[in-house]
Structures are given as C-alpha cells and as structure tokens.
Short mmCIF file of N, CA and C and ligand atoms in Angstrom, two decimals:
data_model
loop_
_atom_site.label_atom_id
_atom_site.label_comp_id
_atom_site.label_asym_id
_atom_site.label_seq_id
_atom_site.Cartn_x
_atom_site.Cartn_y
_atom_site.Cartn_z
N UNK A 1 5.21 3.77 0.66
CA UNK A 1 4.44 4.52 -0.06
C UNK A 1 2.80 4.12 0.11
N UNK A 2 2.21 5.19 0.37
CA UNK A 2 0.77 5.12 0.76
C UNK A 2 0.02 5.58 -0.78
N UNK A 3 -0.82 4.71 -1.16
CA UNK A 3 -1.82 5.09 -2.23
C UNK A 3 -3.18 4.85 -1.81
N UNK A 4 -3.91 6.06 -1.98
CA UNK A 4 -5.44 6.04 -1.92
C UNK A 4 -6.20 6.39 -2.97
N UNK A 5 -7.21 5.61 -3.30
CA UNK A 5 -8.05 5.55 -4.39
C UNK A 5 -8.95 6.91 -4.29
N UNK A 6 -8.94 7.90 -5.21
CA UNK A 6 -9.58 8.94 -5.00
C UNK A 6 -10.81 9.10 -6.15
N UNK A 7 -11.99 9.17 -5.64
CA UNK A 7 -13.00 9.30 -6.58
C UNK A 7 -13.29 10.71 -6.86
N UNK A 8 -12.97 11.14 -7.97
CA UNK A 8 -13.21 12.53 -8.31
C UNK A 8 -14.78 12.90 -8.41
N UNK A 9 -15.68 11.95 -8.63
CA UNK A 9 -16.90 12.12 -8.94
C UNK A 9 -17.81 11.86 -7.83
N UNK A 10 -17.11 11.36 -6.53
CA UNK A 10 -17.97 11.21 -5.22
C UNK A 10 -18.55 12.40 -4.86
N UNK A 11 -19.70 12.34 -4.09
CA UNK A 11 -20.39 13.35 -3.47
C UNK A 11 -19.63 13.75 -2.45
N UNK A 12 -19.52 15.12 -1.84
CA UNK A 12 -18.74 15.71 -1.02
C UNK A 12 -18.52 15.00 0.06
N UNK A 13 -19.85 14.59 0.67
CA UNK A 13 -19.86 13.68 1.86
C UNK A 13 -19.08 12.62 1.86
N UNK A 14 -19.04 11.69 0.85
CA UNK A 14 -18.14 10.70 0.44
C UNK A 14 -16.68 11.05 0.34
N UNK A 15 -16.37 12.17 -0.15
CA UNK A 15 -15.04 12.58 -0.49
C UNK A 15 -14.49 12.67 0.96
N UNK A 16 -15.50 13.35 1.95
CA UNK A 16 -14.77 13.77 3.43
C UNK A 16 -14.73 12.37 4.17
N UNK A 17 -15.59 11.50 3.83
CA UNK A 17 -15.38 10.34 4.80
C UNK A 17 -14.26 9.56 4.37
N UNK A 18 -14.09 9.56 2.91
CA UNK A 18 -13.03 8.73 2.45
C UNK A 18 -11.58 9.42 2.88
N UNK A 19 -11.48 10.81 2.83
CA UNK A 19 -10.49 11.71 3.56
C UNK A 19 -10.04 11.39 4.84
N UNK A 20 -11.23 11.29 5.95
CA UNK A 20 -11.34 10.89 7.13
C UNK A 20 -10.41 9.69 7.38
N UNK A 21 -10.98 8.61 6.66
CA UNK A 21 -10.61 7.38 6.69
C UNK A 21 -9.17 7.38 6.53
N UNK A 22 -8.56 7.84 5.53
CA UNK A 22 -7.35 8.06 4.96
C UNK A 22 -6.44 8.57 6.23
N UNK A 23 -6.97 9.63 6.58
CA UNK A 23 -6.16 10.53 7.52
C UNK A 23 -6.03 9.65 8.86
N UNK A 24 -7.04 8.98 9.19
CA UNK A 24 -7.07 8.08 10.26
C UNK A 24 -6.09 6.92 10.31
N UNK A 25 -5.94 6.21 8.99
CA UNK A 25 -5.19 5.34 8.90
C UNK A 25 -3.74 5.76 9.03
N UNK A 26 -3.39 6.90 8.49
CA UNK A 26 -2.05 7.25 8.46
C UNK A 26 -1.78 7.79 9.85
N UNK A 27 -2.59 8.47 10.81
CA UNK A 27 -1.75 9.00 12.12
C UNK A 27 -2.27 7.79 13.12
N UNK A 28 -2.94 6.98 12.99
CA UNK A 28 -3.24 6.22 14.00
C UNK A 28 -1.90 5.29 14.62
N UNK A 29 -1.75 5.31 15.80
CA UNK A 29 -0.42 4.68 16.33
C UNK A 29 0.77 5.48 16.08
N UNK A 30 0.76 6.73 15.25
CA UNK A 30 1.89 7.39 15.00
C UNK A 30 2.20 8.59 15.82
N UNK A 31 3.06 8.56 16.78
CA UNK A 31 3.08 9.64 18.12
C UNK A 31 3.67 11.24 17.34
N UNK A 32 4.32 10.99 16.00
CA UNK A 32 5.06 12.19 15.71
C UNK A 32 3.96 13.09 14.99
N UNK A 33 4.02 14.17 15.73
CA UNK A 33 2.78 15.49 15.25
C UNK A 33 3.18 15.93 13.81
N UNK A 34 4.64 16.19 13.58
CA UNK A 34 5.13 16.99 12.64
C UNK A 34 4.84 15.64 11.17
N UNK A 35 5.18 14.54 11.58
CA UNK A 35 4.87 13.50 10.67
C UNK A 35 3.36 13.48 10.39
N UNK A 36 2.61 13.43 11.25
CA UNK A 36 1.13 13.38 11.16
C UNK A 36 0.72 14.56 10.37
N UNK A 37 0.92 15.72 10.80
CA UNK A 37 0.58 17.12 9.92
C UNK A 37 0.95 16.94 8.42
N UNK A 38 2.19 16.43 8.35
CA UNK A 38 2.79 16.61 6.90
C UNK A 38 1.88 15.44 6.06
N UNK A 39 1.62 14.35 6.57
CA UNK A 39 0.70 13.41 6.01
C UNK A 39 -0.64 13.80 5.59
N UNK A 40 -1.13 14.60 6.57
CA UNK A 40 -2.58 15.05 6.46
C UNK A 40 -2.57 16.26 5.35
N UNK A 41 -1.55 17.08 5.55
CA UNK A 41 -1.42 18.20 4.66
C UNK A 41 -1.48 17.51 3.08
N UNK A 42 -0.54 16.62 2.78
CA UNK A 42 -0.52 16.00 1.63
C UNK A 42 -1.67 15.49 1.32
N UNK A 43 -2.63 14.87 2.36
CA UNK A 43 -4.21 14.01 1.75
C UNK A 43 -5.09 15.10 1.46
N UNK A 44 -5.03 16.35 2.21
CA UNK A 44 -6.10 17.58 1.71
C UNK A 44 -5.72 18.11 0.47
N UNK A 45 -4.37 18.33 0.21
CA UNK A 45 -4.19 18.42 -1.24
C UNK A 45 -4.51 17.36 -2.42
N UNK A 46 -4.44 16.32 -1.82
CA UNK A 46 -4.84 15.15 -2.92
C UNK A 46 -6.36 15.04 -2.92
N UNK A 47 -7.35 15.09 -2.01
CA UNK A 47 -8.54 14.85 -1.97
C UNK A 47 -9.45 15.93 -2.28
N UNK A 48 -9.05 17.26 -2.10
CA UNK A 48 -9.89 18.59 -2.04
C UNK A 48 -9.41 19.06 -3.34
N UNK A 49 -10.12 19.14 -4.27
CA UNK A 49 -9.91 19.98 -5.59
C UNK A 49 -9.98 21.49 -5.27
N UNK A 50 -9.49 22.23 -6.26
CA UNK A 50 -9.81 23.85 -6.50
C UNK A 50 -9.21 24.42 -5.15
N UNK A 51 -8.05 23.95 -4.52
CA UNK A 51 -7.28 24.66 -3.79
C UNK A 51 -5.69 25.07 -4.23
N UNK A 52 -5.47 26.15 -3.55
CA UNK A 52 -3.99 26.67 -3.96
C UNK A 52 -3.22 26.54 -2.55
N UNK A 53 -3.52 26.29 -1.43
CA UNK A 53 -2.93 26.02 -0.40
C UNK A 53 -3.63 25.15 1.02
N UNK A 54 -2.89 24.35 1.38
CA UNK A 54 -3.62 23.56 2.64
C UNK A 54 -2.68 23.18 3.51
N UNK A 55 -2.85 23.36 4.73
CA UNK A 55 -2.07 23.04 5.91
C UNK A 55 -2.17 23.45 6.94
N UNK A 56 -1.34 23.43 7.93
CA UNK A 56 -1.12 23.87 9.25
C UNK A 56 -0.71 24.91 9.86
N UNK A 57 -1.07 25.73 10.87
CA UNK A 57 -0.27 26.65 11.62
C UNK A 57 -0.39 26.06 13.15
N UNK A 58 0.64 26.25 13.83
CA UNK A 58 0.74 25.58 15.25
C UNK A 58 0.83 26.77 16.36
N UNK A 59 0.09 26.78 17.43
CA UNK A 59 0.22 27.82 18.48
C UNK A 59 1.41 27.44 19.21
N UNK A 60 2.60 28.42 19.02
CA UNK A 60 3.69 28.19 19.63
C UNK A 60 4.00 29.65 20.63
N UNK A 61 4.12 29.57 21.92
CA UNK A 61 4.34 30.76 22.64
C UNK A 61 3.36 31.98 22.34
N UNK A 62 2.00 31.66 22.20
CA UNK A 62 0.88 32.60 21.95
C UNK A 62 1.13 33.32 20.60
N UNK A 63 1.83 32.58 19.51
CA UNK A 63 1.47 33.19 18.32
C UNK A 63 1.08 31.95 17.51
N UNK A 64 0.72 32.21 16.23
CA UNK A 64 0.56 30.99 15.11
C UNK A 64 1.94 30.74 14.57
N UNK A 65 2.42 29.60 14.23
CA UNK A 65 3.71 29.44 13.60
C UNK A 65 3.54 28.43 12.60
N UNK A 66 3.84 28.62 11.17
CA UNK A 66 3.66 27.94 9.98
C UNK A 66 4.07 26.41 10.34
N UNK A 67 3.31 25.47 9.81
CA UNK A 67 3.40 24.07 10.05
C UNK A 67 3.80 23.47 8.54
N UNK A 68 3.35 21.94 8.60
CA UNK A 68 3.31 21.44 7.26
C UNK A 68 2.24 21.87 6.47
N UNK A 69 2.32 21.88 5.14
CA UNK A 69 1.53 22.46 4.02
C UNK A 69 1.72 22.09 2.83
N UNK A 70 0.85 22.02 1.89
CA UNK A 70 0.91 22.11 0.31
C UNK A 70 0.72 23.31 -0.09
N UNK A 71 1.47 23.74 -0.91
CA UNK A 71 1.39 25.06 -1.53
C UNK A 71 2.39 25.92 -1.71
N UNK A 72 2.28 27.44 -1.94
CA UNK A 72 3.51 28.18 -2.12
C UNK A 72 3.89 28.49 -0.63
N UNK A 73 5.11 28.87 -0.61
CA UNK A 73 5.57 29.43 0.64
C UNK A 73 4.71 30.37 1.21
N UNK A 74 4.64 30.38 2.66
CA UNK A 74 3.49 31.25 3.19
C UNK A 74 4.10 31.67 4.60
N UNK A 75 3.38 32.91 4.82
CA UNK A 75 3.63 33.75 6.06
C UNK A 75 4.03 32.81 7.25
N UNK A 76 5.07 32.87 7.91
CA UNK A 76 5.86 32.08 8.90
C UNK A 76 4.94 32.33 10.43
N UNK A 77 4.75 33.77 10.76
CA UNK A 77 4.16 33.70 11.98
C UNK A 77 3.10 34.59 11.95
N UNK A 78 1.71 34.44 12.54
CA UNK A 78 0.61 35.13 12.60
C UNK A 78 0.01 35.58 13.88
N UNK A 79 0.03 36.80 14.32
CA UNK A 79 -0.29 37.20 15.47
C UNK A 79 -1.95 36.60 15.83
N UNK A 80 -2.15 36.17 17.09
CA UNK A 80 -3.60 36.18 17.48
C UNK A 80 -4.40 37.16 17.41
N UNK A 81 -5.59 36.91 16.56
CA UNK A 81 -6.46 37.86 16.08
C UNK A 81 -6.36 38.48 14.97
N UNK A 82 -5.10 37.86 14.60
CA UNK A 82 -4.71 38.79 13.12
C UNK A 82 -5.02 37.80 11.81
N UNK A 83 -5.82 38.32 10.74
CA UNK A 83 -5.96 37.66 9.72
C UNK A 83 -7.14 36.46 10.15
N UNK A 84 -7.41 35.59 9.09
CA UNK A 84 -8.50 34.64 8.96
C UNK A 84 -8.08 33.70 10.13
N UNK A 85 -6.73 33.42 9.95
CA UNK A 85 -5.98 32.24 10.82
C UNK A 85 -6.01 32.43 12.17
N UNK A 86 -5.50 33.87 12.47
CA UNK A 86 -5.51 34.33 14.05
C UNK A 86 -6.70 34.53 14.55
N UNK A 87 -7.88 34.98 13.98
CA UNK A 87 -9.05 35.03 14.26
C UNK A 87 -9.78 33.79 14.77
N UNK A 88 -9.26 32.77 13.83
CA UNK A 88 -9.92 31.46 14.26
C UNK A 88 -9.45 30.95 15.68
N UNK A 89 -7.82 31.08 15.71
CA UNK A 89 -7.23 30.83 16.91
C UNK A 89 -7.78 31.44 18.05
N UNK A 90 -7.87 32.69 17.82
CA UNK A 90 -8.09 33.81 19.10
C UNK A 90 -9.77 33.30 19.67
N UNK A 91 -10.41 33.01 18.67
CA UNK A 91 -11.78 32.67 19.02
C UNK A 91 -12.35 31.35 19.21
N UNK A 92 -11.51 30.43 18.68
CA UNK A 92 -11.68 28.95 18.92
C UNK A 92 -12.74 28.64 17.90
N UNK A 93 -13.21 29.40 17.08
CA UNK A 93 -14.14 29.28 16.15
C UNK A 93 -13.96 29.17 14.73
N UNK A 94 -14.40 28.36 13.97
CA UNK A 94 -14.22 28.26 12.41
C UNK A 94 -14.48 29.48 11.69
N UNK A 95 -13.57 29.84 10.84
CA UNK A 95 -13.72 30.89 10.10
C UNK A 95 -14.11 30.46 8.37
N UNK A 96 -15.27 30.73 7.94
CA UNK A 96 -15.62 30.50 6.57
C UNK A 96 -15.75 31.59 6.14
N UNK A 97 -14.82 32.04 5.05
CA UNK A 97 -14.93 33.17 4.40
C UNK A 97 -14.98 33.24 2.76
N UNK A 98 -16.08 33.58 2.16
CA UNK A 98 -16.30 33.69 0.88
C UNK A 98 -15.44 34.39 -0.12
N UNK A 99 -14.99 35.62 0.45
CA UNK A 99 -14.32 36.63 -0.09
C UNK A 99 -13.29 37.01 0.85
N UNK A 100 -12.14 36.65 0.60
CA UNK A 100 -10.97 37.03 1.76
C UNK A 100 -10.57 38.53 1.55
N UNK A 101 -10.94 39.12 0.51
CA UNK A 101 -10.82 40.54 0.25
C UNK A 101 -11.96 41.55 1.09
N UNK A 102 -12.74 40.76 1.48
CA UNK A 102 -14.11 41.74 2.29
C UNK A 102 -13.65 41.27 3.86
N UNK A 103 -12.48 40.35 4.16
CA UNK A 103 -12.44 40.08 5.58
C UNK A 103 -11.48 40.95 6.11
N UNK A 104 -11.67 41.85 7.13
CA UNK A 104 -10.85 42.66 7.76
C UNK A 104 -9.40 42.19 8.13
N UNK A 105 -8.28 42.73 7.93
CA UNK A 105 -7.08 42.29 8.33
C UNK A 105 -6.63 40.94 7.41
N UNK A 106 -7.34 40.65 6.46
CA UNK A 106 -7.03 39.21 5.78
C UNK A 106 -5.34 39.46 5.42
N UNK A 107 -4.63 38.30 5.56
CA UNK A 107 -3.11 38.38 5.28
C UNK A 107 -3.14 37.49 3.94
N UNK A 108 -2.46 38.37 3.15
CA UNK A 108 -2.68 37.73 1.81
C UNK A 108 -1.20 36.86 1.63
N UNK A 109 -0.90 35.52 1.83
CA UNK A 109 0.24 34.73 1.56
C UNK A 109 0.46 34.49 0.24
N UNK A 110 -0.58 34.17 -0.49
CA UNK A 110 -0.60 33.84 -1.87
C UNK A 110 -1.89 34.62 -2.56
N UNK A 111 -1.16 35.45 -3.32
CA UNK A 111 -2.19 36.44 -4.11
C UNK A 111 -3.47 35.65 -4.87
N UNK A 112 -3.04 34.29 -5.12
CA UNK A 112 -4.21 33.85 -5.85
C UNK A 112 -5.47 33.41 -4.85
N UNK A 113 -5.17 33.47 -3.70
CA UNK A 113 -6.29 33.08 -2.38
C UNK A 113 -7.64 34.19 -2.86
N UNK A 114 -8.67 33.43 -3.00
CA UNK A 114 -10.06 34.21 -3.07
C UNK A 114 -10.99 33.89 -1.77
N UNK A 115 -10.93 32.74 -1.37
CA UNK A 115 -11.76 32.22 -0.57
C UNK A 115 -11.15 31.25 0.53
N UNK A 116 -11.45 31.04 1.78
CA UNK A 116 -10.47 30.63 2.87
C UNK A 116 -11.42 29.80 3.78
N UNK A 117 -11.25 28.51 4.47
CA UNK A 117 -11.50 28.08 5.57
C UNK A 117 -10.53 27.88 6.55
N UNK A 118 -10.89 28.04 7.74
CA UNK A 118 -9.77 27.68 8.87
C UNK A 118 -10.54 27.31 9.84
N UNK A 119 -10.15 26.42 10.60
CA UNK A 119 -10.66 25.41 11.41
C UNK A 119 -9.74 25.18 12.54
N UNK A 120 -9.93 25.51 14.00
CA UNK A 120 -9.08 25.28 15.11
C UNK A 120 -9.16 23.99 15.48
N UNK A 121 -7.74 23.53 16.04
CA UNK A 121 -7.90 22.26 16.27
C UNK A 121 -7.92 22.45 18.00
N UNK A 122 -8.65 21.77 18.74
CA UNK A 122 -8.62 22.27 20.01
C UNK A 122 -8.52 20.79 21.01
N UNK A 123 -7.56 20.92 21.90
CA UNK A 123 -7.11 19.80 22.81
C UNK A 123 -7.06 20.01 24.00
N UNK A 124 -7.76 19.39 25.01
CA UNK A 124 -7.70 19.85 26.23
C UNK A 124 -8.45 21.29 26.57
N UNK A 125 -9.08 21.93 25.75
CA UNK A 125 -9.62 22.91 26.01
C UNK A 125 -8.91 23.96 25.45
N UNK A 126 -7.93 23.71 24.66
CA UNK A 126 -7.04 24.90 24.28
C UNK A 126 -6.78 24.79 22.54
N UNK A 127 -6.70 25.90 22.15
CA UNK A 127 -6.53 25.64 20.80
C UNK A 127 -4.94 25.47 20.43
N UNK A 128 -4.58 24.29 19.75
CA UNK A 128 -3.41 23.99 19.60
C UNK A 128 -2.91 24.27 18.19
N UNK A 129 -3.74 24.25 17.23
CA UNK A 129 -3.34 24.39 15.97
C UNK A 129 -4.64 24.86 15.01
N UNK A 130 -4.18 25.30 13.91
CA UNK A 130 -5.76 25.68 12.96
C UNK A 130 -5.08 24.81 11.81
N UNK A 131 -6.38 24.57 11.10
CA UNK A 131 -6.27 23.94 9.66
C UNK A 131 -6.66 25.03 8.61
N UNK A 132 -5.82 25.27 7.80
CA UNK A 132 -6.02 26.46 6.81
C UNK A 132 -6.12 25.97 5.42
N UNK A 133 -7.38 26.20 4.87
CA UNK A 133 -7.37 26.04 3.43
C UNK A 133 -7.81 27.18 2.27
N UNK A 134 -6.92 27.27 1.48
CA UNK A 134 -7.33 28.60 0.53
C UNK A 134 -7.69 28.05 -0.84
N UNK A 135 -8.54 28.80 -1.44
CA UNK A 135 -8.91 28.33 -2.77
C UNK A 135 -8.71 29.60 -3.64
N UNK A 136 -8.31 29.53 -5.00
CA UNK A 136 -8.29 30.51 -5.92
C UNK A 136 -9.88 30.85 -6.58
N UNK A 137 -10.85 30.10 -6.06
CA UNK A 137 -12.12 30.60 -6.11
C UNK A 137 -12.93 31.18 -5.21
N UNK A 138 -13.76 32.19 -5.55
CA UNK A 138 -14.81 32.85 -4.70
C UNK A 138 -15.69 31.56 -4.11
N UNK A 139 -15.96 31.97 -2.79
CA UNK A 139 -16.99 31.03 -2.11
C UNK A 139 -16.82 29.39 -2.66
N UNK A 140 -15.60 29.11 -2.48
CA UNK A 140 -15.28 27.64 -2.73
C UNK A 140 -15.81 26.79 -1.67
N UNK A 141 -15.89 27.21 -0.33
CA UNK A 141 -16.23 26.42 0.75
C UNK A 141 -17.61 26.35 1.30
N UNK A 142 -18.27 25.34 1.71
CA UNK A 142 -19.65 25.37 2.13
C UNK A 142 -19.81 24.95 3.55
N UNK A 143 -21.13 24.46 3.82
CA UNK A 143 -21.21 23.82 5.24
C UNK A 143 -20.88 22.28 5.23
N UNK A 144 -20.82 21.79 4.12
CA UNK A 144 -20.11 20.50 4.02
C UNK A 144 -18.61 20.37 4.26
N UNK A 145 -17.92 21.36 3.73
CA UNK A 145 -16.40 21.44 3.89
C UNK A 145 -16.14 21.71 5.33
N UNK A 146 -17.07 22.73 5.74
CA UNK A 146 -16.72 23.16 7.22
C UNK A 146 -16.92 21.77 8.16
N UNK A 147 -18.28 21.10 7.99
CA UNK A 147 -18.22 19.96 8.91
C UNK A 147 -17.07 18.83 8.47
N UNK A 148 -16.74 18.62 7.40
CA UNK A 148 -15.84 17.66 7.23
C UNK A 148 -14.39 17.88 7.67
N UNK A 149 -14.09 19.29 7.69
CA UNK A 149 -12.74 19.74 8.18
C UNK A 149 -12.96 19.68 9.75
N UNK A 150 -14.14 20.18 10.16
CA UNK A 150 -14.26 20.11 11.68
C UNK A 150 -13.99 18.83 12.38
N UNK A 151 -14.60 17.73 11.46
CA UNK A 151 -14.56 16.30 12.20
C UNK A 151 -13.03 15.88 11.99
N UNK A 152 -12.32 16.50 10.78
CA UNK A 152 -10.87 15.97 10.69
C UNK A 152 -9.98 16.62 12.16
N UNK A 153 -10.64 17.93 12.30
CA UNK A 153 -9.98 18.57 13.35
C UNK A 153 -9.94 17.74 14.85
N UNK A 154 -10.97 17.19 14.94
CA UNK A 154 -11.41 16.74 16.30
C UNK A 154 -10.68 15.16 16.36
N UNK A 155 -10.56 14.59 15.14
CA UNK A 155 -9.53 13.30 14.99
C UNK A 155 -8.14 13.55 15.35
N UNK A 156 -7.71 14.83 14.87
CA UNK A 156 -6.36 15.27 14.98
C UNK A 156 -5.96 15.55 16.41
N UNK A 157 -6.92 16.15 17.15
CA UNK A 157 -6.50 16.73 18.49
C UNK A 157 -5.89 15.98 19.06
N UNK A 158 -4.70 16.27 19.71
CA UNK A 158 -3.74 15.43 20.57
C UNK A 158 -2.84 14.50 19.93
N UNK A 159 -3.02 14.56 18.36
CA UNK A 159 -2.19 13.47 17.58
C UNK A 159 -1.17 14.30 16.76
N UNK A 160 -1.21 15.63 16.82
CA UNK A 160 -0.48 16.49 16.04
C UNK A 160 0.62 17.58 16.95
N1 SME B 201 -4.65 34.07 4.75
C1 SME B 201 -4.40 33.66 5.94
C2 SME B 201 -2.74 33.60 6.15
C3 SME B 201 -2.60 32.33 5.99
S1 SME B 201 -2.13 31.85 4.53
O1 SME B 201 -3.53 31.81 3.57
C4 SME B 201 -1.44 30.47 3.90
C5 SME B 201 -4.63 34.66 7.28
O2 SME B 201 -5.40 35.88 6.73
O3 SME B 201 -4.83 34.36 8.24
#
C-alpha cells in the first residue's frame, strides 16, 4: 500500500508539486503502462478536489480507447477530432473547457460534468494518450491546473 499525505489547504502549485512527486515515485522504474496509468488515475482522484472523473484515453489504431480512470463508467471509444478528448488528441493541444455544453461535439459520458481539462501525452512526436479531468463545477480548471497536468503528461510520456 502507498499512502501519500495530502494537504487540502496547500496552494494549488504545491498540490501539483506533491502530485507530481507522488506520480514519479510510483512510475519510476515500473515499465508496465497500465499499472502506471492506474496508479496515476488514483492519485488524480486523491489529490484534486471537485472532480467527477479523472483518467486516461489511449491512442489505439487511430482512435481513442478508454484507459484506467476513477469515476463512473465512460465512453469506450472516441474518434479523433470528436468531443473534447478527440480534439485534444487530433490537435496535440490542451483543451481547457469552462462549460462543456458550449463545446461543439462535447461527449457527455457523465451528465454531471460541467467543465473539462484534456491534456495530450506526446511521446516521440506523437500523441499516445490523453489525460482527461471532468468536474461537476463550471470553470473548475485554470492555468495552474493546465500547467500542472501538462507537466505530469511530460513526465508520463513513454512510461504509460
Ligand atoms: N467528455 C469527453 C468524453 C470523455 S468523458 O468526459 C470521460 C469528450 O467530450 O471528449
């Protein structure tokens, strides 16, 4: 069992530093990508408040396929360019969406989701995965969340 101390009152930058350190400690030296995604999904759920879903989609044969996550069962396959995840995967660009209902083509896996942050994981020039965070609050994610998850995505590239 791994236990991490989580300071709920820590400033956001500190929270992401701690999350990053915990993720690194878990994935370092572990070559199994599924195990690493599963542990990082658990950390995202533990460290980040006000989420209803957090996890991974993997690029498999030109489409996104569901990976390890915490939250309700979700859409299994997402076409490139479709929804927030497919847009992030197709463009290689982070998608920070304050109101998912205003995002053309948003895919509602969990009706509770109001805002979403999707960050591509890029390894050797190709998008291999996306990290997807959903919140039941409008505009839950800001530039600090974006920076924190983008840093995590860089660390995970080639390890998941
Ligand atoms: N809302 C996403 C689909 C994935 S779920 O949020 C887990 C989208 O529009 O791509």
